Tab-separated table of C-alpha atoms and ligand atoms in Angstrom:
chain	number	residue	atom	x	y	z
A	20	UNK	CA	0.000	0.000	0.000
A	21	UNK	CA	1.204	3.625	-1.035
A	22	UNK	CA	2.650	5.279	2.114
A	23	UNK	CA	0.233	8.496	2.851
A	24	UNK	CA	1.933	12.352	3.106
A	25	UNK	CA	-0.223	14.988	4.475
A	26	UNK	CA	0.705	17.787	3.211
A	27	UNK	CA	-0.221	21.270	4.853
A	28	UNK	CA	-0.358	24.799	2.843
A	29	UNK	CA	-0.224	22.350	0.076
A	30	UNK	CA	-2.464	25.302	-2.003
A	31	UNK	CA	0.669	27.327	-1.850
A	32	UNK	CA	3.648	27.771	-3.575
A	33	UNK	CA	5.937	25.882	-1.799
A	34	UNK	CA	3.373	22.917	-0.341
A	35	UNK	CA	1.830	22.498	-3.231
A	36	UNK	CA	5.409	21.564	-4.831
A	37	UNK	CA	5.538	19.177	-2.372
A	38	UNK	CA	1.908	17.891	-3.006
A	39	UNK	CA	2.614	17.299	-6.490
A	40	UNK	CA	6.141	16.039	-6.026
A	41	UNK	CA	4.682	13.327	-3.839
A	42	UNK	CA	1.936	12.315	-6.132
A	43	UNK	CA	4.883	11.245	-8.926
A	44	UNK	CA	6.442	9.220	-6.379
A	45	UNK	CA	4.188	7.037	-5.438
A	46	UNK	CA	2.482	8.223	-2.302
A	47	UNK	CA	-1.097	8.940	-1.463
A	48	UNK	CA	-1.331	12.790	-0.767
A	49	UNK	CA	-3.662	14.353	1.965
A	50	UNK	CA	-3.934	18.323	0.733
A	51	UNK	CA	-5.011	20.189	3.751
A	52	UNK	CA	-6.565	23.762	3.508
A	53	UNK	CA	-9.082	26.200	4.965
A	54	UNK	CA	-11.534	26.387	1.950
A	55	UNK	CA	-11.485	23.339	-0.227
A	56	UNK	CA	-13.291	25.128	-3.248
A	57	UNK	CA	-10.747	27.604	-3.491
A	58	UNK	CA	-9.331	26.416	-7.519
A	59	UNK	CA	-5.923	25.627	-5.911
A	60	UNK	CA	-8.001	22.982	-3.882
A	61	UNK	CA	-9.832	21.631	-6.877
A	62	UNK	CA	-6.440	21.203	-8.710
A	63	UNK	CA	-5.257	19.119	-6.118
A	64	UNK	CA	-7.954	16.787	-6.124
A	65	UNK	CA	-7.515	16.275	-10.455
A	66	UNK	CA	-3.962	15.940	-9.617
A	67	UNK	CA	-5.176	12.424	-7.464
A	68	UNK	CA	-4.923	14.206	-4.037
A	69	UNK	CA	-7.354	13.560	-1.005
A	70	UNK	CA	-8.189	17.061	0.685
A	71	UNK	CA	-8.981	18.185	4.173
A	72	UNK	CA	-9.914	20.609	6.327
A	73	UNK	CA	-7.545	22.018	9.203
A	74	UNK	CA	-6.599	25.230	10.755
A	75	UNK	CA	-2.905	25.590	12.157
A	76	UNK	CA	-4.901	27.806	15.102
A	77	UNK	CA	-6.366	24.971	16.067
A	78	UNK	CA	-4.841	21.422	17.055
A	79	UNK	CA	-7.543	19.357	17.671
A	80	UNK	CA	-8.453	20.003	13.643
A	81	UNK	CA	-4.919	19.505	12.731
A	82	UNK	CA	-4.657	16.097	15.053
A	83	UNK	CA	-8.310	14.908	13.019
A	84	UNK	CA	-6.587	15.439	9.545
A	85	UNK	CA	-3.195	13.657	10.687
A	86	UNK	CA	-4.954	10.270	11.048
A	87	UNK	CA	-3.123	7.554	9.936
A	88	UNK	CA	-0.447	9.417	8.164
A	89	UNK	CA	3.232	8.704	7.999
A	90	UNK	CA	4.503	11.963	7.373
A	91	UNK	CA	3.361	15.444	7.521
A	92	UNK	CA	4.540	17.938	5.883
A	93	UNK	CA	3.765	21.918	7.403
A	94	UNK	CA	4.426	25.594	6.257
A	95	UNK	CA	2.995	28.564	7.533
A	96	UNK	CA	2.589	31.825	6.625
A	97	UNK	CA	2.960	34.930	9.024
A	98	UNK	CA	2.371	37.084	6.053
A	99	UNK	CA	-1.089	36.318	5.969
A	100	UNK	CA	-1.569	38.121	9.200
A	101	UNK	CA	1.558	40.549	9.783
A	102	UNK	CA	-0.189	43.601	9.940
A	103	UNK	CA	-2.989	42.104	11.747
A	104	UNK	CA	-1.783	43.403	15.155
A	105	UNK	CA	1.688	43.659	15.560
A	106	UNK	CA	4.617	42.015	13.586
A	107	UNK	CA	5.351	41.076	17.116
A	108	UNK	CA	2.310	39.661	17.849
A	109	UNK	CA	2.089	37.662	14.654
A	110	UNK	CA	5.395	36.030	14.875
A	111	UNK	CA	4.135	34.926	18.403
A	112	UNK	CA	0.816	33.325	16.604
A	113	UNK	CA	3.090	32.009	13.946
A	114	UNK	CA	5.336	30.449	16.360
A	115	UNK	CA	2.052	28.742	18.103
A	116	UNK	CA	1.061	27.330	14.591
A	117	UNK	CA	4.379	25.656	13.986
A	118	UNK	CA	4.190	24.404	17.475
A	119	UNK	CA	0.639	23.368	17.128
A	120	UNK	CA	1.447	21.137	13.760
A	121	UNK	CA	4.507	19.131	16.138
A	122	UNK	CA	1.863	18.984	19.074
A	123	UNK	CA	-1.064	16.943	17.114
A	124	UNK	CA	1.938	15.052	14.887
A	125	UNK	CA	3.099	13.912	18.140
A	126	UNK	CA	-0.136	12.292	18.992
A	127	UNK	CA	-0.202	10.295	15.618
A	128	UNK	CA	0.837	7.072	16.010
A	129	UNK	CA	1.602	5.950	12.445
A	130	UNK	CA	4.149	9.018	11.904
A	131	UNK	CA	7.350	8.490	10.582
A	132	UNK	CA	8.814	11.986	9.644
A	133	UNK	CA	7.626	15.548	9.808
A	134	UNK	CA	8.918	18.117	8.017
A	135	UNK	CA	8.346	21.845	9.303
A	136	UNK	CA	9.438	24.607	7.065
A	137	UNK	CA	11.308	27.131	9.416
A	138	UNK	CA	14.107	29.739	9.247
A	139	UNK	CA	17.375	30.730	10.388
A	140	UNK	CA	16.882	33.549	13.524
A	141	UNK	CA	18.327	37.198	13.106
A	142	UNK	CA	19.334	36.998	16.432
A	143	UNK	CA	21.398	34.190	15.877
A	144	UNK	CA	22.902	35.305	12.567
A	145	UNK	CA	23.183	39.311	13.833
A	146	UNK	CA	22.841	39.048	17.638
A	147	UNK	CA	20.343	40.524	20.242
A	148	UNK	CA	18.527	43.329	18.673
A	149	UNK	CA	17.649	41.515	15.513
A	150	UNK	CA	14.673	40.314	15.811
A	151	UNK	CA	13.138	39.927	12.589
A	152	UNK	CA	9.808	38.355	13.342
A	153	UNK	CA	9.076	36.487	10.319
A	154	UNK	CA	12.106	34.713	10.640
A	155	UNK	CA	12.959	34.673	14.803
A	156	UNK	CA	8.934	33.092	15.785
A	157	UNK	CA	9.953	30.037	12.998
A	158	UNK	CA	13.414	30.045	15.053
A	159	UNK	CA	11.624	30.060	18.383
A	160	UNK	CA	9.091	27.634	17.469
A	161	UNK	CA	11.947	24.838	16.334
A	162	UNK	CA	13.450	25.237	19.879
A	163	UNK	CA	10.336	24.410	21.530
A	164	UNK	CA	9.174	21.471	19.506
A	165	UNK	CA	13.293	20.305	20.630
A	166	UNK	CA	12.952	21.050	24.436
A	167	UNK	CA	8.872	20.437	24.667
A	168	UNK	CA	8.107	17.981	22.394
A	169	UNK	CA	10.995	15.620	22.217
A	170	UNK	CA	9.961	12.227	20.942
A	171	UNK	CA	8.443	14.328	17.936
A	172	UNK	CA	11.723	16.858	17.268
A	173	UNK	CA	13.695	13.419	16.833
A	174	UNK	CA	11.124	12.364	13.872
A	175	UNK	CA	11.230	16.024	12.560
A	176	UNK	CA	13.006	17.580	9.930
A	177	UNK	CA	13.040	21.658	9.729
A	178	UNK	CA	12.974	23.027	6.636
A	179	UNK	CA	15.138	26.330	5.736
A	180	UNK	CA	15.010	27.829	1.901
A	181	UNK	CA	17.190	30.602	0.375
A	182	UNK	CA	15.545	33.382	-1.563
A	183	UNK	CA	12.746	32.320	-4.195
A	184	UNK	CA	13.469	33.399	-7.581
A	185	UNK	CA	9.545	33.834	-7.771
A	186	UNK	CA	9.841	37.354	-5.349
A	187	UNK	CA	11.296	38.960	-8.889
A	188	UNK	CA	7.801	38.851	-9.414
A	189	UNK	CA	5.420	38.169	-6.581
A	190	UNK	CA	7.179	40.789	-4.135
A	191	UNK	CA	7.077	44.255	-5.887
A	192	UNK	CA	9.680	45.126	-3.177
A	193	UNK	CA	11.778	42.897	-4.972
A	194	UNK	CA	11.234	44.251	-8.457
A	195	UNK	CA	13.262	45.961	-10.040
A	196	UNK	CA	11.525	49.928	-10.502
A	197	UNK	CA	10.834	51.599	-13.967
A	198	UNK	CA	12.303	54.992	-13.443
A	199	UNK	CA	9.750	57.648	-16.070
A	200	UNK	CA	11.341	59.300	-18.570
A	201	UNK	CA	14.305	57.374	-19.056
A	202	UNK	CA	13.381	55.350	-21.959
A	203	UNK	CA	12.935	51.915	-19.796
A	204	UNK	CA	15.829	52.596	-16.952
A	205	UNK	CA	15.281	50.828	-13.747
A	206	UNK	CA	16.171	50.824	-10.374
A	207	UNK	CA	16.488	48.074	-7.725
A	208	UNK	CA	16.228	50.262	-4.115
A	209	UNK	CA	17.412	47.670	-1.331
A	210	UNK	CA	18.530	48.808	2.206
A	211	UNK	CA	22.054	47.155	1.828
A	212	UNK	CA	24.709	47.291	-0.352
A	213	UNK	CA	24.849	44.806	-3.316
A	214	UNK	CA	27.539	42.943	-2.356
A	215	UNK	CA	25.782	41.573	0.694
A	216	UNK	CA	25.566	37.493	0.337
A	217	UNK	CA	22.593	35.398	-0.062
A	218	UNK	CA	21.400	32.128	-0.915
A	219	UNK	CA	19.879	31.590	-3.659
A	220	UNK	CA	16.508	28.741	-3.936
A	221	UNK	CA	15.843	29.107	-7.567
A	222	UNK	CA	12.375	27.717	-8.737
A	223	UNK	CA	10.991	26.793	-5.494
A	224	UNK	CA	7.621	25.125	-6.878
A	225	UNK	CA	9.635	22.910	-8.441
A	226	UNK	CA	12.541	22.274	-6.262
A	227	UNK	CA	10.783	22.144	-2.734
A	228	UNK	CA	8.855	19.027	-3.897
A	229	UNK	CA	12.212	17.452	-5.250
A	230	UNK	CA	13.682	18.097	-1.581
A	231	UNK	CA	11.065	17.087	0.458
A	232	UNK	CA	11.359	13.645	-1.369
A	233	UNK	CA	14.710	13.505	-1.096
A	234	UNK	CA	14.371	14.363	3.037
A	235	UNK	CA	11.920	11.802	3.353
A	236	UNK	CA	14.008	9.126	1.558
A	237	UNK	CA	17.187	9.568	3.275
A	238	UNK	CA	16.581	9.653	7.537
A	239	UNK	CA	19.542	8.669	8.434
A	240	UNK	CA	20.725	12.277	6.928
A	241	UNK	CA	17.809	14.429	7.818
A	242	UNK	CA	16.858	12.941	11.468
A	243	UNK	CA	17.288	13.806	14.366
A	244	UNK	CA	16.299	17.400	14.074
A	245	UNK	CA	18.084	18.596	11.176
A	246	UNK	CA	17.976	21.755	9.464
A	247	UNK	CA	17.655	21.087	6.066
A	248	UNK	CA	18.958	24.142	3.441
A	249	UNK	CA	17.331	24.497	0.119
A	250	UNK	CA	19.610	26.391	-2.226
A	251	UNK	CA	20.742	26.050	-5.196
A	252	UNK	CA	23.319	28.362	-5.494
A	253	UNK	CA	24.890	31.517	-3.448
A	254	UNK	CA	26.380	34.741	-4.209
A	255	UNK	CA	25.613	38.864	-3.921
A	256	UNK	CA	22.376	40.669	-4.334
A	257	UNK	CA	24.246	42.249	-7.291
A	258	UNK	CA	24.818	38.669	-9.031
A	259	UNK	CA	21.044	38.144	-8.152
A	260	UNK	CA	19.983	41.249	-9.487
A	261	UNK	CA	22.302	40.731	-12.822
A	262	UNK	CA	20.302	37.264	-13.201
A	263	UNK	CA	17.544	39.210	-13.834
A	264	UNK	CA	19.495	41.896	-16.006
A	265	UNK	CA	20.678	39.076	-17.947
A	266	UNK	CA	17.654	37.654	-19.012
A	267	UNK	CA	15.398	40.566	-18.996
A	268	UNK	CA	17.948	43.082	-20.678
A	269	UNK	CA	16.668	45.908	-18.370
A	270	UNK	CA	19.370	48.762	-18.265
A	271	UNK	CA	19.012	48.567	-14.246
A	272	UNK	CA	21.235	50.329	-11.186
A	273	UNK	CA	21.302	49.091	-7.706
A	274	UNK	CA	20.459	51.743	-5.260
A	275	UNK	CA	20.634	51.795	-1.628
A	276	UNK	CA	18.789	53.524	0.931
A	277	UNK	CA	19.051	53.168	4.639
A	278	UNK	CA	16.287	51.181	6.404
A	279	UNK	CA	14.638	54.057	7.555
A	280	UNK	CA	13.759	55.057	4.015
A	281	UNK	CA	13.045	51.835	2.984
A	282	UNK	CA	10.544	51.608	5.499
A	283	UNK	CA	9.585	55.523	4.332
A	284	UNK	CA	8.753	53.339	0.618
A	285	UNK	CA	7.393	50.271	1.656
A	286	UNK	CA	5.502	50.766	4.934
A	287	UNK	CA	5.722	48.487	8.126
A	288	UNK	CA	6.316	45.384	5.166
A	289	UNK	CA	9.673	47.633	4.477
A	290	UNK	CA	10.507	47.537	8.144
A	291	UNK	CA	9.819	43.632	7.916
A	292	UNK	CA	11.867	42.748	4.491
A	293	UNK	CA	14.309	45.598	5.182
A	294	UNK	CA	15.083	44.285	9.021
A	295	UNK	CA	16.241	40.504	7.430
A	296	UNK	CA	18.498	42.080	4.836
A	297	UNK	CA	20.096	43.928	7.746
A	298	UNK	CA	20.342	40.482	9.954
A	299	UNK	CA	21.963	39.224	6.762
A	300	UNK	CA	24.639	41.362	6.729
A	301	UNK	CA	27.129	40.716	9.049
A	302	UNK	CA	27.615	36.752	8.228
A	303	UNK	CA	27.637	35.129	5.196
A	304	UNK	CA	27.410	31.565	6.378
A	305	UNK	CA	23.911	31.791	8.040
A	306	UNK	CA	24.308	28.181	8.754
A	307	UNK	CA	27.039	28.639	11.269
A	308	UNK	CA	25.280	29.482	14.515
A	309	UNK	CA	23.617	25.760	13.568
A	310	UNK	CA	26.805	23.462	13.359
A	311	UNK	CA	26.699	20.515	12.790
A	312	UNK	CA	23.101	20.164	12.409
A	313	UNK	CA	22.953	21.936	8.654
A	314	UNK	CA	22.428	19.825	5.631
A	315	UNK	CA	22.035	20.629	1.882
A	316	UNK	CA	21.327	19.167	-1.121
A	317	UNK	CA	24.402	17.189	-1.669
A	318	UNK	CA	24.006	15.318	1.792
A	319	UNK	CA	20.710	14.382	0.614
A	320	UNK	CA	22.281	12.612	-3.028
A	321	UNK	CA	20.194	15.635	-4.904
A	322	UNK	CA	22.086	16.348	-8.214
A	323	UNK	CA	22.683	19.698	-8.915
A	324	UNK	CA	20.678	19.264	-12.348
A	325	UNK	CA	17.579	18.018	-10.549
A	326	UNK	CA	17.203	21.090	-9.369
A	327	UNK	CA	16.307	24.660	-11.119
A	328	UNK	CA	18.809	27.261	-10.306
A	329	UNK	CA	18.158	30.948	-10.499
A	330	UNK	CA	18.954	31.759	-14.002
A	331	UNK	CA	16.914	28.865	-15.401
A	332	UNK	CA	13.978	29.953	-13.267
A	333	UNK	CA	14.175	33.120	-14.683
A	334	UNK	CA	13.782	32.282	-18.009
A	335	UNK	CA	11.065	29.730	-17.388
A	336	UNK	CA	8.728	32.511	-15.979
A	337	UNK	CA	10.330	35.134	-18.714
A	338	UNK	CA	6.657	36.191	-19.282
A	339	UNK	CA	6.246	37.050	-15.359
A	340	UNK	CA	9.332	39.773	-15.403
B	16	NAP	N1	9.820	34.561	-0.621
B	16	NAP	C1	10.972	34.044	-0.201
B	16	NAP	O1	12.042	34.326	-0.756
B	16	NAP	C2	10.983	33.090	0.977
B	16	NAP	C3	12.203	32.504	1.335
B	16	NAP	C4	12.227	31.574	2.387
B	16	NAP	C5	11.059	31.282	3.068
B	16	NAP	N2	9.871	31.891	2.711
B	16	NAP	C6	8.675	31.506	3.508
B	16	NAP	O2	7.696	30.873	2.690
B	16	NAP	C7	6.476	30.851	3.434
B	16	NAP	C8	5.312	31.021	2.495
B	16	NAP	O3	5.220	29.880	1.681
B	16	NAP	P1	4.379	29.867	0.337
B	16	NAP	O4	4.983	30.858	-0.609
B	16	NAP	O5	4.203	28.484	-0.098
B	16	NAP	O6	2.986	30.494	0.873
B	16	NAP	P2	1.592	30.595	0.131
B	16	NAP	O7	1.721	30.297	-1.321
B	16	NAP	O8	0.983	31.895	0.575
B	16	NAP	O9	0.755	29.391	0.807
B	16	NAP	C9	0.412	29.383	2.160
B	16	NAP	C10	-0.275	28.057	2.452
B	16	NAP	O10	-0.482	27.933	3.859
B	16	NAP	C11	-1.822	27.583	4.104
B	16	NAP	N3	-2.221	28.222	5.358
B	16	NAP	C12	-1.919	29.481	5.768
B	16	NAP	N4	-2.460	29.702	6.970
B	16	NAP	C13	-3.111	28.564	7.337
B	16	NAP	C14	-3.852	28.181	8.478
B	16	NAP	N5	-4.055	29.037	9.508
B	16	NAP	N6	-4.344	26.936	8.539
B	16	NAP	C15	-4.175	26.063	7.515
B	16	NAP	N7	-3.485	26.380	6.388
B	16	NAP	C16	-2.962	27.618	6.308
B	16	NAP	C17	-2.618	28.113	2.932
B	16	NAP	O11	-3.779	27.288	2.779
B	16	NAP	P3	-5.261	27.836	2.436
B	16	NAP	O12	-5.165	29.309	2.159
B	16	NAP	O13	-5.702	27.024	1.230
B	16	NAP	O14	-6.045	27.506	3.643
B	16	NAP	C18	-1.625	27.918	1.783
B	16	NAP	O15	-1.740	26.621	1.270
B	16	NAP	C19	6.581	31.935	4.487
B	16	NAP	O16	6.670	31.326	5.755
B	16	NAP	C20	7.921	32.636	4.154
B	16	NAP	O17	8.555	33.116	5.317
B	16	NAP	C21	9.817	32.771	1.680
């Protein structure tokens, strides 16, 4: 019998990867959501998932859809409700939902693996003072689940990924600007300089799905606890930028403003976007602070042509840009 993933946020970007990634190899997929008409929920069900109905505020519906699975699969999104009270405040609900998932997978007998996306802490990568709470309540929740929730945290994978190639055009604070009068100039306004280091994730809807698979194959890599990195490649907000230049053939300059003006542009989302470039800056490994616990694709036997790096992702969605 096929072994059965449930896979939450598996209407997004980045769950439904895995969703469909799962589907191709073999396993019986459980899609949960809020609103199973939504068209992202009836595409799951053509592509041979199962659906169901959870909330991550709410662990008793998360523990009813978990039945019988052997792995679970769980991203959240503080996005959703950042602005709802205060970024503060939602990184403390987000930090409950992540906890809430590992709570009701810990009363599932049948589970093998979870797999919780998270992220690396700016106050780990920049020190005190760097709170950056879309990033820091993910952190906070992972070191629960390991002191709180122990015989769950050994099953458990956590999930980091670099930057998606997709914000070029889903995240207008990550598009580049058309500057009037200039006969198609542009400018790409970020509140750090462009040789600050990233990671790059490259087509994340299709590589998450590729390195879920590749997590849940291989436990003697990913468990206990790992944190495992999805990247594809790494270099400077300028080389990420001249990607872009290089497929889109935008005459484009990198400017930077101070994160005070880039709040000024973009609003409290600024302050939010603009605070985890900052924690960026001083390290470029941000898996140090997480020795020896980091893994990445090669650990995992992923082959660098399995997955889509940022280039290729740009040209795939050429239309988007
Ligand atoms: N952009 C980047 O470069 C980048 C890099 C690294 C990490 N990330 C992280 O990626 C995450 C977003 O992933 P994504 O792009 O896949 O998001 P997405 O496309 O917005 O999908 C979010 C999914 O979560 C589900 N969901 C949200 N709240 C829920 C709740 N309360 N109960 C049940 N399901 C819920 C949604 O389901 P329904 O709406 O159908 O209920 C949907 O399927 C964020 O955590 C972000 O920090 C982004």
């Amino acid at each position: 019998m096929a072994k059965l993933i449930t896979v939450c946020g598996a209407t997004g970007g980045v769950g439904g990867s895995v969703a469909r990634r799962m589907l191709k190899e073999g396993w019986s997929v459980r899609a949960i959501t809020r609103n199973t008409e939504s068209p992202a929920a009836k595409a799951l069900i053509e592509a041979g998932a199962e659906l169901a109905s959870a909330n991550y505020d709410d662990v008793a519906s998360l523990e009813r859809v978990f039945k019988d699975t052997q792995a679970v699969f769980g991203i959240t999104n503080i996005f959703e409700y950042l602005l709802e009270k205060s970024p503060e405040d939602a990184a403390e609900r987000e930090k409950q939902q992540l906890v809430n998932i590992a709570t009701a997978a810990q009363n599932i007998p049948t589970l093998e693996h979870l797999v919780l996306h998270s992220l690396p802490a700016g106050e780990k990568l920049a020190g005190k003072g760097n709170f950056v709470p879309h990033m820091d309540g993910k952190d906070q929740a992972v070191d629960i689940i390991k002191e709180t929730l122990p015989s769950v945290a050994k099953k458990t994978t956590f999930l980091w990924i670099g930057f998606f190639t997709s914000n070029f055009y889903n995240h207008p604070m990550s598009k580049p600007v058309e500057v009037p009068n200039t006969n198609g100039s542009r400018v790409f306004i970020q509140p750090i300089p462009p040789s600050l280091h990233i990671y790059y994730a490259g087509d994340v809807e299709h590589n998450a799905g590729i390195f879920v698979n590749a997590i849940l194959k291989n436990p003697a890599v990913s468990l206990p606890a790992k944190y495992a990195f999805l990247y594809t490649s790494q270099g400077s907000m300028q080389q990420y930028l001249q990607a872009w230049i290089d497929v889109t053939r935008r005459r484009t300059t990198f400017v930077t403003v101070s994160l005070d003006e880039y709040e000024q542009i973009w609003g409290p989302y600024g302050k939010e976007i603009g605070s985890m470039l900052k924690a960026f800056e001083p390290i470029n490994d941000w898996t140090k602070p997480y020795q020896p616990d980091v893994i990445a694709a090669k650990d995992l036997g992923i082959a660098e042509d399995e997955l889509v790096d940022l280039k290729a992702a740009l040209e795939i969605n050429k239309a988007l840009l």
